[in-house]
CSV table of C-alpha atoms in Angstrom, one decimal:
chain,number,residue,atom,x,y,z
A,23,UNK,CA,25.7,22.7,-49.0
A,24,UNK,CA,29.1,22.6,-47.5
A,25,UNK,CA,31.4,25.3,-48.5
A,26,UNK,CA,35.0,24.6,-49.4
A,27,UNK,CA,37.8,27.1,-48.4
A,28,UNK,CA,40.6,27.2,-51.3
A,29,UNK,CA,44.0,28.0,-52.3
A,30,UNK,CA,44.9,28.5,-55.7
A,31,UNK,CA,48.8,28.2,-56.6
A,32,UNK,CA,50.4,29.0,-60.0
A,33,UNK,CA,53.5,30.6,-61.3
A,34,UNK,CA,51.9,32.2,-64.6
A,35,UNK,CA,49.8,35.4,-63.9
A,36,UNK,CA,47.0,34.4,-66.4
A,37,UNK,CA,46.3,30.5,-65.5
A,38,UNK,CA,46.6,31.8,-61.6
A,39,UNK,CA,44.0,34.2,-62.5
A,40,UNK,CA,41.7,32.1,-64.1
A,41,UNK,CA,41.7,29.5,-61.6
A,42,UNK,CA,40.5,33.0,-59.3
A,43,UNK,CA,38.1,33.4,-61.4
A,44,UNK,CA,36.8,30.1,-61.8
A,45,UNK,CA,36.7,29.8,-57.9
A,46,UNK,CA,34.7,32.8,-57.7
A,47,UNK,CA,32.1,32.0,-59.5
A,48,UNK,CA,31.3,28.8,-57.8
A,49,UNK,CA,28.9,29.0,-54.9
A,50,UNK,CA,30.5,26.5,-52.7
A,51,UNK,CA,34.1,27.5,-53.2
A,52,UNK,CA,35.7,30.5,-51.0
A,53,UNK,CA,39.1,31.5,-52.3
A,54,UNK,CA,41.0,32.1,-49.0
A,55,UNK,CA,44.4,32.9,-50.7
A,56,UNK,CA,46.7,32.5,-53.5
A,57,UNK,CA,50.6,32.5,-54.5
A,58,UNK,CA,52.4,32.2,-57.7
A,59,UNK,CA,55.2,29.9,-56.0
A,60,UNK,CA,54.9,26.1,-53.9
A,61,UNK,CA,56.9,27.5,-51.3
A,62,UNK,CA,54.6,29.8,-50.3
A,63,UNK,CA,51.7,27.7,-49.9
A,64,UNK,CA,53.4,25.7,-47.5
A,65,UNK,CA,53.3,28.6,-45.4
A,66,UNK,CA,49.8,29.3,-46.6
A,67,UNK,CA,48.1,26.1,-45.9
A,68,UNK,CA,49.4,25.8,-42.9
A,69,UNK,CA,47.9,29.2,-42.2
A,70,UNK,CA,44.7,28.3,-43.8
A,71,UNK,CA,44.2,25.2,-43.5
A,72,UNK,CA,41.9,25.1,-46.5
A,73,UNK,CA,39.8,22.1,-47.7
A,74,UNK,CA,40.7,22.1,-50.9
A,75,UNK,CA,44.5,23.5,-53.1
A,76,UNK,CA,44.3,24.0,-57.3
A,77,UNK,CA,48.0,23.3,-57.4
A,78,UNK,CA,49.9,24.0,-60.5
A,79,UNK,CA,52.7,21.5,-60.7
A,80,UNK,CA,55.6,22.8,-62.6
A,81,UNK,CA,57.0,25.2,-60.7
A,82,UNK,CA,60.6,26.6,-59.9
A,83,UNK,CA,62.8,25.6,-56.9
A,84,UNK,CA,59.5,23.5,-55.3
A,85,UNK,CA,57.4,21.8,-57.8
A,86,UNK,CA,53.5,21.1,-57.1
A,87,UNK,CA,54.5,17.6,-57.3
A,88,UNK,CA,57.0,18.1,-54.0
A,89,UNK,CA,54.7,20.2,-52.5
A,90,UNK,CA,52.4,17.6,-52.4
A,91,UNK,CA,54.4,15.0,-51.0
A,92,UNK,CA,55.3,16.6,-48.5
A,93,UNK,CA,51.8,17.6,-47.3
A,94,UNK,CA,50.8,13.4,-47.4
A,95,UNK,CA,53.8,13.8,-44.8
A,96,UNK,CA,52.4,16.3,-42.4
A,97,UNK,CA,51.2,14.6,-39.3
A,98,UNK,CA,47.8,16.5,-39.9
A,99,UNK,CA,45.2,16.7,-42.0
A,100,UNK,CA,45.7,17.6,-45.4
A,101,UNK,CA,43.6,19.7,-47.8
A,102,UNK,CA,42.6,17.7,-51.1
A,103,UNK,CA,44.7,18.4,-53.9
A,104,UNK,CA,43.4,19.1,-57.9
A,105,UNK,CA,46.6,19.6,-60.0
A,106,UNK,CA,46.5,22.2,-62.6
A,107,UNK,CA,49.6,21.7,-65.5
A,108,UNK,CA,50.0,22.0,-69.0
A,109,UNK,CA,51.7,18.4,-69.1
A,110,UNK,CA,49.6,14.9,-69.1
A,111,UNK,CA,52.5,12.5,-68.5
A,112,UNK,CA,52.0,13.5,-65.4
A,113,UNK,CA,48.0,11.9,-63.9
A,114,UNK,CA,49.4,8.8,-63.0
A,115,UNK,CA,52.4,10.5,-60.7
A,116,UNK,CA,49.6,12.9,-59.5
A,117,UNK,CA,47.1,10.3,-58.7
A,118,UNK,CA,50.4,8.5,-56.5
A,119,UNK,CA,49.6,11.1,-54.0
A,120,UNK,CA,46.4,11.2,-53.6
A,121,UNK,CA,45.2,14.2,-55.7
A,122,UNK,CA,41.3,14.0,-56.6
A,123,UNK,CA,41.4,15.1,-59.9
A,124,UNK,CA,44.0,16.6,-62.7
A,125,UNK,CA,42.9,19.3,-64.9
A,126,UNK,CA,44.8,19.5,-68.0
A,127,UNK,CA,45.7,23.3,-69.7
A,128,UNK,CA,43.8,25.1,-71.1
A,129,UNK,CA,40.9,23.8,-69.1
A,130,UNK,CA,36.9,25.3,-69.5
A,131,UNK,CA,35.1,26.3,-66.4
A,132,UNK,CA,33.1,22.8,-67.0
A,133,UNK,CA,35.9,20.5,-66.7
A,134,UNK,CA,37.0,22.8,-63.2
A,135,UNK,CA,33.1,22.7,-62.0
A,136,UNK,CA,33.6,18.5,-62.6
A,137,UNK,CA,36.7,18.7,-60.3
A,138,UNK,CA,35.2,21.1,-57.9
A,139,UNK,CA,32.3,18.7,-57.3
A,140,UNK,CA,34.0,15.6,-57.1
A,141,UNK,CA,35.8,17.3,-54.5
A,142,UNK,CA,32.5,18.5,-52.8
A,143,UNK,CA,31.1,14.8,-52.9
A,144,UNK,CA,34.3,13.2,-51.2
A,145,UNK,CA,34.1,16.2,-48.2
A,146,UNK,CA,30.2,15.5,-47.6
A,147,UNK,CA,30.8,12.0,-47.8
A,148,UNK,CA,33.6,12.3,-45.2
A,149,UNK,CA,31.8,14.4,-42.7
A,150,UNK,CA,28.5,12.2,-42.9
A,151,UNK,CA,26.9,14.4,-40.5
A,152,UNK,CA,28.6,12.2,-37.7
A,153,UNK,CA,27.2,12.1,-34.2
A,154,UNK,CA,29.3,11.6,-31.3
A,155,UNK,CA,28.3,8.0,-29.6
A,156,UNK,CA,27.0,7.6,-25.8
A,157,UNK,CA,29.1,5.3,-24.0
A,158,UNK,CA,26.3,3.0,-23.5
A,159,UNK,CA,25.3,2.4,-27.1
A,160,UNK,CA,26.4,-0.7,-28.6
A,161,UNK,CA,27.2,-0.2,-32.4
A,162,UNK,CA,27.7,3.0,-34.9
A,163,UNK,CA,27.2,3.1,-38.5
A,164,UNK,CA,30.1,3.8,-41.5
A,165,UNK,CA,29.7,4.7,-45.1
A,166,UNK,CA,30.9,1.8,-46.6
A,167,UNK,CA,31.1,2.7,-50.7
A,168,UNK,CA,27.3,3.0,-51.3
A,169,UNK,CA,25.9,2.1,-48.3
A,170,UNK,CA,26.1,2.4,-44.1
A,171,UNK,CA,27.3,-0.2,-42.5
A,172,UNK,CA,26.5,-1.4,-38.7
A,173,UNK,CA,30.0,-1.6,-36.6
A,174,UNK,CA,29.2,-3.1,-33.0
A,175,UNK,CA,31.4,-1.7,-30.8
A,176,UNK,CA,32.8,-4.6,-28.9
A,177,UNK,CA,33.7,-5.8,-32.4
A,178,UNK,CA,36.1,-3.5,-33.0
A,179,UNK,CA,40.3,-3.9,-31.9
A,180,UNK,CA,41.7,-0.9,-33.7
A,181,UNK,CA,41.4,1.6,-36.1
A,182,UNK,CA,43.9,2.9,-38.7
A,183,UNK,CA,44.6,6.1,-40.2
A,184,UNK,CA,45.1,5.9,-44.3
A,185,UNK,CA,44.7,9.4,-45.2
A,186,UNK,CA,41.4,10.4,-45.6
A,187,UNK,CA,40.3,7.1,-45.0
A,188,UNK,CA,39.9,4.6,-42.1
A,189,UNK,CA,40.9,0.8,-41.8
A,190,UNK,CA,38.7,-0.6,-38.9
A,191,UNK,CA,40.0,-3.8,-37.5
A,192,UNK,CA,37.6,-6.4,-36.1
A,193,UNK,CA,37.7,-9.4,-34.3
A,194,UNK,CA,37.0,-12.5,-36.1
A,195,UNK,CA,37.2,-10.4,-39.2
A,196,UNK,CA,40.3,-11.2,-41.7
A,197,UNK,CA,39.3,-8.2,-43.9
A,198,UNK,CA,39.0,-4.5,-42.3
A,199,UNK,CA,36.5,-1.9,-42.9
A,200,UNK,CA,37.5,0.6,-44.9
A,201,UNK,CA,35.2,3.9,-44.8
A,202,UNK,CA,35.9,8.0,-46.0
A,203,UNK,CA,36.3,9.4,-42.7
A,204,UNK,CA,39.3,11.0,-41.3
A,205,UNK,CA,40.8,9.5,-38.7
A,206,UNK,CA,40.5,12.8,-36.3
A,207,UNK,CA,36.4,12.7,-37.3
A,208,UNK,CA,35.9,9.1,-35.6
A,209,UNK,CA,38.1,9.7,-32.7
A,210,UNK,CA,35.5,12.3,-32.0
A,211,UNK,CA,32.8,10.1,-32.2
A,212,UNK,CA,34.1,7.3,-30.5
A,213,UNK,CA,33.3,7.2,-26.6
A,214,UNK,CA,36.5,8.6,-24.8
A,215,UNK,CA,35.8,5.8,-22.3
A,216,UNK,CA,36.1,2.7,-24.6
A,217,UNK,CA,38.5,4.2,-27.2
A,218,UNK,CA,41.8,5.6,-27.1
A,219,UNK,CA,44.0,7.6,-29.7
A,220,UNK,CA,47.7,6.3,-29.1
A,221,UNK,CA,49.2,7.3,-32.0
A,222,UNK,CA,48.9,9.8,-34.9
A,223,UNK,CA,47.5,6.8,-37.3
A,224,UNK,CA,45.8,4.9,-34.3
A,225,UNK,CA,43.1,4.4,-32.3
A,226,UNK,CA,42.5,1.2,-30.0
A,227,UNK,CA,39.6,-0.3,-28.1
A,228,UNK,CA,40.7,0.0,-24.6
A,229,UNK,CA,39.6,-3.1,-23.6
A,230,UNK,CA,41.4,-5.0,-26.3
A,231,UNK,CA,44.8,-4.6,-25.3
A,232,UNK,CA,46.3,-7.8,-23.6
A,233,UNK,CA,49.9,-6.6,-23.1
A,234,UNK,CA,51.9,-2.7,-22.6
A,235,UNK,CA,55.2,-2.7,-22.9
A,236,UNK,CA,57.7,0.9,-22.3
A,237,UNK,CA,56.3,2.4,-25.6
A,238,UNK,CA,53.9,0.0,-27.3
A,239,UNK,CA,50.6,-1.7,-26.6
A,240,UNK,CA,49.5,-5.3,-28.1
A,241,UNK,CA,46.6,-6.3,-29.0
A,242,UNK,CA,46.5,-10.0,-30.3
A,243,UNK,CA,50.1,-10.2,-32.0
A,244,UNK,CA,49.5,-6.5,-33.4
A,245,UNK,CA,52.1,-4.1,-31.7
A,246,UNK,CA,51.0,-0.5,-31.9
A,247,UNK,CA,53.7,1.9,-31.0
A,248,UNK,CA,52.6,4.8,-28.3
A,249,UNK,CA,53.5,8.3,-30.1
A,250,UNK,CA,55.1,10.9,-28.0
A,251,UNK,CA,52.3,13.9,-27.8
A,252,UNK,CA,49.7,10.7,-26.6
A,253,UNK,CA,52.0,8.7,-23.7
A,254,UNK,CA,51.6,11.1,-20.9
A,255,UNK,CA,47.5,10.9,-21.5
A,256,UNK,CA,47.9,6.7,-22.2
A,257,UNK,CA,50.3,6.7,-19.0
A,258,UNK,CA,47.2,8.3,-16.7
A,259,UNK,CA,45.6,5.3,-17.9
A,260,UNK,CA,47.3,2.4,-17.2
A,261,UNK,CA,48.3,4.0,-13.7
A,262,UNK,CA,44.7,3.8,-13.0
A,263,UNK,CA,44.6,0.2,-14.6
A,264,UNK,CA,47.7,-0.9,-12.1
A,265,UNK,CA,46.3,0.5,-9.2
């Protein structure tokens, strides 16, 4: 079983220390660190970088709520959120950013454990054990929902970035494949040879692309912008393509 590293985050003493607690005594949590204040993680979890945050929402001068916009902002990968908070009207805001689950206070260590392991689930899902491909093998396999499945390789245009999730684009397909895999995961699965990441939320089958312009690539009528930290690696590229 996977373990998950944790921040806990609340501005009342008692419900910060349950929440310590609570971690503690659950075998495949590891409490990494904890702050009574939103600004603080910031720093934290960028420190951290732990898999999962209990994040109390009302909070002075940076509210969990905030907090956690901001992170679906960050340019890398974010640690799942559970929001902690003594106020219901706010699930369907929380569930606007993502968060996997929304304990309401006072919570028992049941309804946490609940949380914890839906958590768990989504994590193992996402890593599926994946192997990287050999660039001569034809196809790959993606949890789909409830079941794996087969992607050939030449199929495939593009791949997007939503989140936690992927949105992979094939041809003659008008619907994508959408699978729980981080975008970073595939991109290390994917032969190097035959895929490319261009862009934070992109990466493109090499041999799809039909036009390059200064700072974008097309494939079909899609335009894909090139982002800044991957054009000098794209660039070595097409030099050897216009050689």
């Amino acid at each position: 079983m996977m373990v998950l590293k944790c921040i806990a985050v609340d501005d009342e003493p008692l419900a910060l220390k349950l929440v310590e607690t609570f971690i503690g005594q659950t075998p495949f949590l590891e409490l990494t660190a904890s702050c009574d204040n939103a600004v603080e993680a910031m720093s934290l979890i960028k420190e951290k970088q732990p898999d999962l945050v209990f994040l109390d929402i009302n909070m002075p001068n940076l509210t969990g709520m905030e907090l956690a916009r901001l992170l679906q902002e960050h340019q890398g990968s974010t640690p799942k959120i559970v929001f902690t908070t003594a106020y219901n009207h706010y699930a369907i805001e929380g569930y606007k950013v993502n968060a996997v689950d929304y304990l309401l206070k006072p919570f028992s260590y049941e309804e946490f454990l609940r949380a914890a392991n839906k958590v768990l689930q989504i994590s193992e899902e996402a890593s599926n054990h994946y192997q990287p491909i050999a660039a001569d093998d034809e196809f790959f396999f993606l949890k789909v929902e409830y079941q794996w499945v087969r992607i050939s390789l030449k199929d495939v245009l593009y791949i997007e970035s939503l989140k936690d999730y992927v949105r992979v684009h094939l041809i003659d397909s008008q619907k994508p494949v959408l699978s729980l895999i981080s975008l970073k995961a595939l991109e290390e699965k994917l032969p190097s040879a035959k895929f490319m990441r261009i862009h934070r939320s992109f990466i493109v089958s090499l041999d799809k692309i039909n036009a390059i312009s200064k700072n974008s690539i097309f494939i079909g009528k899609t335009e894909i912008t090139v982002g800044e930290q991957y054009k000098e690696a794209f660039r070595t590229i097409v030099e050897k393509w216009l050689k």
